[in-house]
CSV table of C-alpha atoms and ligand atoms in Angstrom, one decimal:
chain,number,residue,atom,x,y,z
A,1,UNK,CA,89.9,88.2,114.2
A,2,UNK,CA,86.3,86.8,113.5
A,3,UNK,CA,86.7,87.7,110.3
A,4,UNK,CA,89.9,85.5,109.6
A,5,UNK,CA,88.2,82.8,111.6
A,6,UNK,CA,85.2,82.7,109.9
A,7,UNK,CA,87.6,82.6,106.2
A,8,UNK,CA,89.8,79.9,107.8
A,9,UNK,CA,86.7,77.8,108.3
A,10,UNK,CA,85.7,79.0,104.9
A,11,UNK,CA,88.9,77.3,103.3
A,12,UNK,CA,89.0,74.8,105.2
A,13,UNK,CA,85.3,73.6,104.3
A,14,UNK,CA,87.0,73.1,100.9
A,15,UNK,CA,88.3,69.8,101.5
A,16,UNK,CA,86.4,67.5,103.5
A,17,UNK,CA,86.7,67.3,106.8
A,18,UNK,CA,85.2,63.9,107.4
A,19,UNK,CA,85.4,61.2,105.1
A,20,UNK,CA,82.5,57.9,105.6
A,21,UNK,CA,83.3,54.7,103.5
A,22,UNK,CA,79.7,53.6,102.2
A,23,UNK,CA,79.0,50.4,100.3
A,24,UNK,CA,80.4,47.0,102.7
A,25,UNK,CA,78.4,47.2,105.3
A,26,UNK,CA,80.4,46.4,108.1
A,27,UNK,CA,77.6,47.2,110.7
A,28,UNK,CA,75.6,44.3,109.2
A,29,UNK,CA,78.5,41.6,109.3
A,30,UNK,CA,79.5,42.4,112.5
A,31,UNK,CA,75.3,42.5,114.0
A,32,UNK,CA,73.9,40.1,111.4
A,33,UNK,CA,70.4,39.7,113.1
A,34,UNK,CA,70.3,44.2,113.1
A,35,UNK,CA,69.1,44.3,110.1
A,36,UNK,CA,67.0,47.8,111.4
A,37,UNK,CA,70.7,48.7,111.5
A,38,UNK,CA,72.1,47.8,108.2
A,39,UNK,CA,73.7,50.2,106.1
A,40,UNK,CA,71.4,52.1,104.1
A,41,UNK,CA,70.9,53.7,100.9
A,42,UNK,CA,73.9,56.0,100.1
A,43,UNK,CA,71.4,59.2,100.3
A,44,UNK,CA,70.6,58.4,103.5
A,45,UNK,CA,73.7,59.1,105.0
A,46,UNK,CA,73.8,62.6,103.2
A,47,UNK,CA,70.6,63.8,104.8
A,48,UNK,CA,73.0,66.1,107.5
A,49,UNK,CA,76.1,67.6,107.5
A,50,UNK,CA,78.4,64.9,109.5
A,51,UNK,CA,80.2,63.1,106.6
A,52,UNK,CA,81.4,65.1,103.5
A,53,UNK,CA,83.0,62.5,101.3
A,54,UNK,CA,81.9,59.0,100.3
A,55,UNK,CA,84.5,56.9,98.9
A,56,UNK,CA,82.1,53.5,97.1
A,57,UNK,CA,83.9,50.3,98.2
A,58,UNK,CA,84.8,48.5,96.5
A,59,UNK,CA,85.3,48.0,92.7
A,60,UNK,CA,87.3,44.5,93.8
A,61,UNK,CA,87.6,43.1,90.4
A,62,UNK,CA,89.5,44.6,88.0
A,63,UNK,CA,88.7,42.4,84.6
A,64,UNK,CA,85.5,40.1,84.6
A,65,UNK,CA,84.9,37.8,81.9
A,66,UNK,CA,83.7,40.6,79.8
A,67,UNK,CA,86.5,42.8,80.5
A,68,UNK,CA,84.5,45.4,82.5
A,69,UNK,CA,84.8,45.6,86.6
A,70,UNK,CA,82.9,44.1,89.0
A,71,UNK,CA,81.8,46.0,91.6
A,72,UNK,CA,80.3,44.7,95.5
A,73,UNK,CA,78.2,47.5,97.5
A,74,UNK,CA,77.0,44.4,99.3
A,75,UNK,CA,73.7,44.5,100.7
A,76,UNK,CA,72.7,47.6,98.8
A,77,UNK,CA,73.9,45.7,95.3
A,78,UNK,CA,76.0,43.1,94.3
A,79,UNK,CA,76.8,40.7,91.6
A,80,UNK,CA,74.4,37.9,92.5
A,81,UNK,CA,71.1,40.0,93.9
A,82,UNK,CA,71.1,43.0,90.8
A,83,UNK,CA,71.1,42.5,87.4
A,84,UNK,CA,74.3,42.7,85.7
A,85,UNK,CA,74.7,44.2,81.8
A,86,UNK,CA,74.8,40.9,79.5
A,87,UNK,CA,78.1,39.6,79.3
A,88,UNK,CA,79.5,40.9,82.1
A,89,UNK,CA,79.9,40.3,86.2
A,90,UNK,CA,79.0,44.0,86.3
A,91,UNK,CA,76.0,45.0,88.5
A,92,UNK,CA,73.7,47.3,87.0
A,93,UNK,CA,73.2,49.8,89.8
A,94,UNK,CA,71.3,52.5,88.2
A,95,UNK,CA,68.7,52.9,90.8
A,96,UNK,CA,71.7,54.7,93.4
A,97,UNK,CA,72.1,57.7,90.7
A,98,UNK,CA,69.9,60.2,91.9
A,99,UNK,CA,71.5,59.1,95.8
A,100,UNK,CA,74.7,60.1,94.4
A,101,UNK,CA,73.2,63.5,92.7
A,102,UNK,CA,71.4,64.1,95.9
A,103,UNK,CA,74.8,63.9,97.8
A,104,UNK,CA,76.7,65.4,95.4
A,105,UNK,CA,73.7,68.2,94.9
A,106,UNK,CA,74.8,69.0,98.9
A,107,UNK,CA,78.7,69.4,97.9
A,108,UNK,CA,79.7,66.0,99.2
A,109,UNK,CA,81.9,64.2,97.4
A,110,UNK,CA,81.5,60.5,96.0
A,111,UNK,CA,84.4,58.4,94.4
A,112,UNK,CA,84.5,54.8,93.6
A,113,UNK,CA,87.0,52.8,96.2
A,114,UNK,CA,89.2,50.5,94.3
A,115,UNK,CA,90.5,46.9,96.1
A,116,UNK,CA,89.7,46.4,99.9
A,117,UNK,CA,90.5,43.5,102.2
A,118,UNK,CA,89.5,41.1,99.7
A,119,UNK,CA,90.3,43.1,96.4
A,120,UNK,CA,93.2,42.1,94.4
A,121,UNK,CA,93.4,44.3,91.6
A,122,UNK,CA,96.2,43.9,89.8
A,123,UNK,CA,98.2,44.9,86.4
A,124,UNK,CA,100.7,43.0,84.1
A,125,UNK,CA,102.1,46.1,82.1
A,126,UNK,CA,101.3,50.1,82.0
A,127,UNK,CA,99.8,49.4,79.3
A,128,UNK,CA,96.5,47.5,80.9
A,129,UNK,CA,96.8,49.9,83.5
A,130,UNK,CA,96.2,52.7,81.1
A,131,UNK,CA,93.3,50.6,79.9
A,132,UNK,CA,91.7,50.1,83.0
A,133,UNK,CA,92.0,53.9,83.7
A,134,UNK,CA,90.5,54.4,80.5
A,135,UNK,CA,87.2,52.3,81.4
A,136,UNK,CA,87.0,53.5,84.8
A,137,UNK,CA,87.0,57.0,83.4
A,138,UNK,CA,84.1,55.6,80.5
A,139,UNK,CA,82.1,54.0,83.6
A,140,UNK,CA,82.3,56.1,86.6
A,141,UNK,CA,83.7,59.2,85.9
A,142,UNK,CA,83.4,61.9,82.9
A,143,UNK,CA,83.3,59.4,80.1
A,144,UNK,CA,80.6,57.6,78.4
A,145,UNK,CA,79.8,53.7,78.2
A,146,UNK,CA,76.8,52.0,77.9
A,147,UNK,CA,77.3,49.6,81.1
A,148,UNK,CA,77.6,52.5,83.5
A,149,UNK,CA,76.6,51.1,87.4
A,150,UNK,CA,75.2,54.5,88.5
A,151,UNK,CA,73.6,55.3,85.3
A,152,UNK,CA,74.2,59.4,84.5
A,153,UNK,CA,75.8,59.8,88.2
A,154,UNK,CA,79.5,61.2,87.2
A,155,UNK,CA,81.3,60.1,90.4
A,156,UNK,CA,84.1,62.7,91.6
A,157,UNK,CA,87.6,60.7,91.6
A,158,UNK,CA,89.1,57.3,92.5
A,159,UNK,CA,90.3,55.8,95.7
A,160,UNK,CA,92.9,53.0,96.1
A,161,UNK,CA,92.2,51.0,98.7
A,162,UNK,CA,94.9,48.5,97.7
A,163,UNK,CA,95.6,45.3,100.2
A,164,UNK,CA,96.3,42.5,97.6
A,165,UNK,CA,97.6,42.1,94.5
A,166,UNK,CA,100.8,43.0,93.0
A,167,UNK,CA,101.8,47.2,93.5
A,168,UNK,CA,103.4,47.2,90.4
A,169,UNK,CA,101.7,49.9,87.4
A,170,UNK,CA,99.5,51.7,89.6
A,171,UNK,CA,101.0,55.4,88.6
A,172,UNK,CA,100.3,54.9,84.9
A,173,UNK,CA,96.8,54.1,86.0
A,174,UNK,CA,96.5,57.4,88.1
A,175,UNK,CA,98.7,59.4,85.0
A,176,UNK,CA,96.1,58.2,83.1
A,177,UNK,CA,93.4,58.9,84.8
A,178,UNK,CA,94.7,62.3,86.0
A,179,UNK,CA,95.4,63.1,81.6
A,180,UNK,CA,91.6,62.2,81.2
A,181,UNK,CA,90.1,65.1,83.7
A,182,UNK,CA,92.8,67.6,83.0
A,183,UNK,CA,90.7,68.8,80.2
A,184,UNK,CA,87.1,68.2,82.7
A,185,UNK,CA,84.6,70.9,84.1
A,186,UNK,CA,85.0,69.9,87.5
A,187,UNK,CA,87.7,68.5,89.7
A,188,UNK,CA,88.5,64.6,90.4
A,189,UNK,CA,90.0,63.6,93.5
A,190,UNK,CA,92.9,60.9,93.4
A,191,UNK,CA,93.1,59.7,96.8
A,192,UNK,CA,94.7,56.3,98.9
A,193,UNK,CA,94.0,54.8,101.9
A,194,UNK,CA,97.3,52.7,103.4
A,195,UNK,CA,97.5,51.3,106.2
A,196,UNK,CA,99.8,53.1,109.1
A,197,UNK,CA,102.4,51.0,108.7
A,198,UNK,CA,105.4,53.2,107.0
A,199,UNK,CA,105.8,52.8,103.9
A,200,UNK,CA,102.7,51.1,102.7
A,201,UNK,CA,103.2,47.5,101.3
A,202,UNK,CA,100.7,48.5,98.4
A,203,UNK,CA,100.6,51.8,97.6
A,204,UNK,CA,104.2,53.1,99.2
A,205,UNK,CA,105.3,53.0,95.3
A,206,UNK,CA,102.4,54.8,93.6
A,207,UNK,CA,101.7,57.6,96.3
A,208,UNK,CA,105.7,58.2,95.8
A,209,UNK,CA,105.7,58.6,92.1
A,210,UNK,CA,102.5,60.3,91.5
A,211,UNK,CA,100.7,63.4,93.0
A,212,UNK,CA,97.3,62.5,95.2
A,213,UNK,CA,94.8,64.7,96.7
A,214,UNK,CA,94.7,62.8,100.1
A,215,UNK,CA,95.5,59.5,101.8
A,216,UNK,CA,93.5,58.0,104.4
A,217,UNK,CA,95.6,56.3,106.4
A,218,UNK,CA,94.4,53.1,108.2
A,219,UNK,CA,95.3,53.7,112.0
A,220,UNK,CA,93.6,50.9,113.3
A,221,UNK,CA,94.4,46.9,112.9
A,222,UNK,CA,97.7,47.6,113.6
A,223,UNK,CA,100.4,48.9,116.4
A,224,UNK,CA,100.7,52.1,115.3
A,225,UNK,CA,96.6,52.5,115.2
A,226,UNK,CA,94.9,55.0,117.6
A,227,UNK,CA,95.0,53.0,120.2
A,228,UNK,CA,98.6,54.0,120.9
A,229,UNK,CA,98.4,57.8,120.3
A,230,UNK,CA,100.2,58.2,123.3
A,231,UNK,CA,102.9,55.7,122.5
A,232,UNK,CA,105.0,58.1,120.3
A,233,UNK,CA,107.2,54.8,119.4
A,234,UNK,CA,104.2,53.6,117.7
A,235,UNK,CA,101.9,56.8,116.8
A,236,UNK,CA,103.7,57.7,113.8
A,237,UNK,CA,101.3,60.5,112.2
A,238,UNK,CA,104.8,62.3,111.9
A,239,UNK,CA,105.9,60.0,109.5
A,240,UNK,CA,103.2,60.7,106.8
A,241,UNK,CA,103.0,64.1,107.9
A,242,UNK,CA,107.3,64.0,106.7
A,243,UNK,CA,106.3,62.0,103.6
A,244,UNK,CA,103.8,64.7,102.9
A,245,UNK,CA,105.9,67.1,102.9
A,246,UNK,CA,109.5,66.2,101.4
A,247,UNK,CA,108.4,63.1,99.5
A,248,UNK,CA,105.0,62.6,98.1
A,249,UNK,CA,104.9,64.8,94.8
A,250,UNK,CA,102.1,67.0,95.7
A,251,UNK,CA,103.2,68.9,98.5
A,252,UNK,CA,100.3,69.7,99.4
A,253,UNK,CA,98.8,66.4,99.8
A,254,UNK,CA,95.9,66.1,103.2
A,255,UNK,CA,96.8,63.1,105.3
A,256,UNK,CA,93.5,61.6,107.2
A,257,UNK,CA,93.2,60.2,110.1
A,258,UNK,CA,91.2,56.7,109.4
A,259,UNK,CA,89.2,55.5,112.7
A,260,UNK,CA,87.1,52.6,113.4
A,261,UNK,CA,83.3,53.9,114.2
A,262,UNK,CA,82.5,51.5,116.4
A,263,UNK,CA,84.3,49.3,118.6
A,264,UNK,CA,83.5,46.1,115.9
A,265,UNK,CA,84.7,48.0,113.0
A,266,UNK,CA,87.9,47.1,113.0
A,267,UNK,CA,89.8,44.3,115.0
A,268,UNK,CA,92.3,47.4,117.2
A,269,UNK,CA,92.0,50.9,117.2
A,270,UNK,CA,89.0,52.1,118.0
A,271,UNK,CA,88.8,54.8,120.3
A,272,UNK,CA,85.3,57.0,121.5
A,273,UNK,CA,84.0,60.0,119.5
A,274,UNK,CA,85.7,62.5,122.4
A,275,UNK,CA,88.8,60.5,122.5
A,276,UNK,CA,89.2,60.6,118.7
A,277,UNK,CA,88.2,64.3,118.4
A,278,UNK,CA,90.8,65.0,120.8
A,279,UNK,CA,93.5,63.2,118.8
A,280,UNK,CA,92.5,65.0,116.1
A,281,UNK,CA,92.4,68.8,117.2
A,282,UNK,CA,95.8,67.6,118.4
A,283,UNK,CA,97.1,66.4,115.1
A,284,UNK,CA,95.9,69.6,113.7
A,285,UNK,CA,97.5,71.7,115.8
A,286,UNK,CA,100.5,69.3,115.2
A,287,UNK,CA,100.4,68.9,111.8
A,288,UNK,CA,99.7,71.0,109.0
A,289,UNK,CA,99.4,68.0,106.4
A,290,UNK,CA,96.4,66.5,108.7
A,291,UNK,CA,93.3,67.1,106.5
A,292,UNK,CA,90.4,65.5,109.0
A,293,UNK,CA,89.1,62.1,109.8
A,294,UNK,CA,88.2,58.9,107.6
A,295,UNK,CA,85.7,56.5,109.1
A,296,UNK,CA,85.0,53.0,108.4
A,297,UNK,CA,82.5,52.9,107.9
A,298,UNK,CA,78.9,54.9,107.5
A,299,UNK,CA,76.9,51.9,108.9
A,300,UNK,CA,79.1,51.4,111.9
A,301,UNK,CA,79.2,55.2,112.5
A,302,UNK,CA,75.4,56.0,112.3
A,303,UNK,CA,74.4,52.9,114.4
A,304,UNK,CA,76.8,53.8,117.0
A,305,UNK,CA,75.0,57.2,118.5
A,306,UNK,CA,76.2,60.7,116.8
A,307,UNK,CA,79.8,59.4,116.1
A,308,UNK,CA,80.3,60.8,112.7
A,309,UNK,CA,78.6,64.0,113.8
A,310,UNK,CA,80.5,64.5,116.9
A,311,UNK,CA,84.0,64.4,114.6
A,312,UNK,CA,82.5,66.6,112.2
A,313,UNK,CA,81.4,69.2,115.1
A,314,UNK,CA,85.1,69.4,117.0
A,315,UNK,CA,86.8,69.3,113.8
A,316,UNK,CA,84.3,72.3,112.4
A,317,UNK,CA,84.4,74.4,115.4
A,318,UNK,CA,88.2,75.6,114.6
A,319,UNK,CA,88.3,73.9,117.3
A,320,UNK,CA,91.1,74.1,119.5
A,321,UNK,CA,91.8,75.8,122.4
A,322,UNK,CA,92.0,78.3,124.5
A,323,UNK,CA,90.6,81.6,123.1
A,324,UNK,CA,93.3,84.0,122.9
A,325,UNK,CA,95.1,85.7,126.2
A,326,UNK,CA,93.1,89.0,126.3
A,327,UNK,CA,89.4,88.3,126.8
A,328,UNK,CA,87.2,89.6,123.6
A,329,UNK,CA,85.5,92.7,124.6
A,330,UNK,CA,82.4,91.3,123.9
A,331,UNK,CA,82.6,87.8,125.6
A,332,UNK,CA,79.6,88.8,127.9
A,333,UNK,CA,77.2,88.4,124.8
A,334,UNK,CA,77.9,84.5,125.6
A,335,UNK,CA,76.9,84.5,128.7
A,336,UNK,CA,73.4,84.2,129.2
A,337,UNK,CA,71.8,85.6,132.6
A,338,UNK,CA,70.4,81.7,133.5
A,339,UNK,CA,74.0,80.3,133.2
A,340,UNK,CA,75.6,83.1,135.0
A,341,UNK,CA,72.5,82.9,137.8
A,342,UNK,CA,72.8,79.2,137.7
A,343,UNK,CA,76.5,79.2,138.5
A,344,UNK,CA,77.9,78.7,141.9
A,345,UNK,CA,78.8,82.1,143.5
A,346,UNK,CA,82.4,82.7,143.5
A,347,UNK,CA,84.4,82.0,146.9
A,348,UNK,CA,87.3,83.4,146.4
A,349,UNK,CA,89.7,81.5,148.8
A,350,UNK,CA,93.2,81.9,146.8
A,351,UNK,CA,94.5,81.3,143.6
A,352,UNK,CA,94.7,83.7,140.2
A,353,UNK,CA,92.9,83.0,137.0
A,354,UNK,CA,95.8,85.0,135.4
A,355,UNK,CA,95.4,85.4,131.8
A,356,UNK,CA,93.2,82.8,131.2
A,357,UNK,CA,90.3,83.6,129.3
A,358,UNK,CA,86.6,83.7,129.5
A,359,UNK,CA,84.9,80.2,128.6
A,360,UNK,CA,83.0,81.1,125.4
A,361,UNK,CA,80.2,78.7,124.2
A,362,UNK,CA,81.4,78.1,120.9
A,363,UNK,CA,84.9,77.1,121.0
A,364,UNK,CA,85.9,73.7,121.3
A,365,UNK,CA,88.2,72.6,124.2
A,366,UNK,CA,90.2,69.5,124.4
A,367,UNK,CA,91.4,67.8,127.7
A,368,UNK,CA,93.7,70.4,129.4
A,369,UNK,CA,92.5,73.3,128.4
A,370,UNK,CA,91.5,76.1,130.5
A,371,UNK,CA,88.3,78.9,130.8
A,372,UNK,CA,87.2,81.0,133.3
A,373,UNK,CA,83.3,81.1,134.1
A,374,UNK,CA,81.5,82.2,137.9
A,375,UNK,CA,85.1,83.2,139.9
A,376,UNK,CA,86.6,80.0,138.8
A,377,UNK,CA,89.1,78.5,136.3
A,378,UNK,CA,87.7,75.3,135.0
A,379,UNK,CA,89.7,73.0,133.2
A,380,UNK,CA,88.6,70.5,130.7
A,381,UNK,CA,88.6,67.0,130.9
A,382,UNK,CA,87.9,66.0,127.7
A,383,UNK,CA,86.7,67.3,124.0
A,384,UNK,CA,83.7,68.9,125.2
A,385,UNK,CA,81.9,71.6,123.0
A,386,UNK,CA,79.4,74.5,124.0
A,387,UNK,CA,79.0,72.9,127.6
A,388,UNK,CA,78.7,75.4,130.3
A,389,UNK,CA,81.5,74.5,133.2
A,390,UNK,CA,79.9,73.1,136.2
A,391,UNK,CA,78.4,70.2,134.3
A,392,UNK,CA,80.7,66.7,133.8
A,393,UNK,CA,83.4,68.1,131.2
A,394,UNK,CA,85.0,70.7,133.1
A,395,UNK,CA,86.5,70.3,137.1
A,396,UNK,CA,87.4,73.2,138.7
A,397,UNK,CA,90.9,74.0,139.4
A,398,UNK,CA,91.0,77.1,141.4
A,399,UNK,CA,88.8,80.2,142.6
A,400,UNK,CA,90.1,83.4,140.8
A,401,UNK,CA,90.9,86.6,142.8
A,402,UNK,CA,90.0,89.5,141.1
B,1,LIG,C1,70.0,49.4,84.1
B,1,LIG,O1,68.9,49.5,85.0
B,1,LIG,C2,68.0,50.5,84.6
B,1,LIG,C3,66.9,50.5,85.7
B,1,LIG,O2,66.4,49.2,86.0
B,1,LIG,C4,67.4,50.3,83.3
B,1,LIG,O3,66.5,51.3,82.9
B,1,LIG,C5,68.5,50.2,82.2
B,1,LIG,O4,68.0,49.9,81.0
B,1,LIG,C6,69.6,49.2,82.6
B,1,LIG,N1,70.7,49.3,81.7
B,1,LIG,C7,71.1,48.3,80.9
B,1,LIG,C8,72.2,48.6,80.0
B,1,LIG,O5,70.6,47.2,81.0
């Protein structure tokens, strides 16, 4: 059984698990005098293991006058404080290559966001859909060009972040796109981030037509954002987890939960690290489609404590629940003699533990569920991990009899 554990968590470490938007700083428009705060260099966020994936937002114009993108990282680089090649509203952001080989060097995995709230990237025919593909595959990804932002960084796929502009020829750009790294040495993501409204205004049409790897759906600015997981007329992760699986073209497509990271990240939605891990161990459990947690954005989440890390921990811990009905023989090994000696003595005054098993120290639990530890069943209050009951995350619900 630890075996098959251990392998699930093997597999499962193959996609990402938590996804950080990098590049708009959000942190800093929302605390404009924390600047200690503002987002940081992109390699600074892939110093530890809490965010796998990087989508760069945005690309938000599609054709400047020179007929290359223009690209807005904002406080990191932008059209008016970098240089841009000559003839063009393209920044020349060279100096973040080795970030994105240093991220990428770790197995993360970077793409380059296209729209955002202020995006409107739009086509008038296939056919300059096709073209655009064409020179964001030339300038970002496995082609060559000689205006290329991050220099000899070869970013890992696309995102559509579309919330303007017309819907209309996006699946020829993503056709094209996906023809150009059919023949490629390494694999590039196509992925989406709608908003939870169902179907998406923008990219309802594309993410029908055309396979993606994952969407990262927006719960947050919006009824049916996180704040009304328990509102199952408004929580409607069952209606991408459906579209996953009957509509979109890729059947296997991953379907994120996207969160705020802080409370001013996004204008609804945002709920606490524990309250969000829950949600999502329960969406697993759920939901096969669910693929693990998008955050907007990097800056919020690092200046708000251990957020990103926190998600990254309950959603790499297998995390769910209650270890199985017959105690594992060697569940004492978790135990060490200071906890045990530590623990109130047991008073048995009624009640049965049943079948409930031992509380183990590395197993997630969620709100509800239930351990054992010192005579007692304990049951949790909230996503707690590796916290010995007794302390705030457990209360106890009964003395066991033997
Ligand atoms: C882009 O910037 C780098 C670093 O400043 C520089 O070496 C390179 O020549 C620039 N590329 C172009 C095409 O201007």
């Amino acid at each position: 059984m630890k075996l098959t554990t251990h392998l699930a968590l093997i597999l499962a470490s193959l996609f990402p698990l938590v996804l950080g938007y990098w590049g708009q700083n959000s942190y800093g428009a929302t605390h404009t005098s924390d600047t200690a705060n503002w987002q940081k260099t992109l390699s600074f966020y892939c110093q530890d293991n809490s965010i796998d994936a990087f989508p760069l937002a945005f690309l938000d114009v599609a054709f400047d006058t020179g007929g290359l993108p223009s690209i807005n990282l904002a406080n990191i680089c932008n059209v008016n404080d970098d240089s841009v090649f000559p003839g063009t509203d393209l920044p020349n952001c060279s100096f973040l290559a080795s970030d994105i080989q240093a991220c990428q060097a770790k197995g993360k995995i970077v793409t380059i966001s296209i729209g955002g709230a202020t995006g409107a990237v739009s086509f008038t025919s296939d056919a300059q859909a096709q073209q655009f593909a064409d020179t964001i595959w030339n300038v970002f990804l496995g082609g060559s060009s000689s205006t290329r932002p991050f220099g000899s960084a070869v970013l890992d796929g696309v995102d559509l972040d579309l919330e303007g502009g017309s819907p209309s020829h996006w699946s020829a750009f993503v056709t094209q796109i996906r023809s150009h790294a059919s023949g490629a040495s390494k694999k590039y993501y196509i992925t989406g981030a709608p908003q939870c409204p169902f179907p998406d205004a923008y990219l309802g049409s594309v993410i029908n037509a055309v396979g993606f790897d994952a969407v990262y759906v927006q719960f947050y600015n919006n009824y049916c954002g996180l704040q009304a997981f328990n509102d199952p007329n408004s929580w409607n992760f069952a209606q991408w987890d459906n579209w996953a699986k009957t509509v979109s073209p890729n059947k296997n497509v991953k379907v994120y939960i996207g969160a705020p990271a802080a409370s001013l990240a996004a204008g609804s939605g945002y709920v606490s690290a524990s309250t969000l891990a829950t949600y999502a161990l329960q969406t697993r459990s759920q939901y096969s489609s669910f693929g693990g947690v998008m955050l907007w954005d990097a800056s919020q989440a690092y200046a708000n404590g251990n957020f990103a890390a926190s998600i990254k921990s309950a959603l790499s811990n297998g995390g769910t629940s209650v270890p199985a009905t017959s105690p594992p023989a060697s569940s004492t090994s978790h135990t060490t003699t200071t906890a045990s000696s530590s623990t109130p003595s047991p008073s048995p005054t009624g009640g049965s533990c049943g079948t409930v098993a031992p509380w183990v120290n590395n197993v997630a639990y969620v709100g509800g569920n239930q351990a054992t530890y010192g005579g007692h069943l304990w049951t949790a209050k909230w996503w707690n991990y590796g916290e010995i009951p007794g302390g705030n995350s457990f209360y106890m619900s009964s003395a066991c009899l033997s």
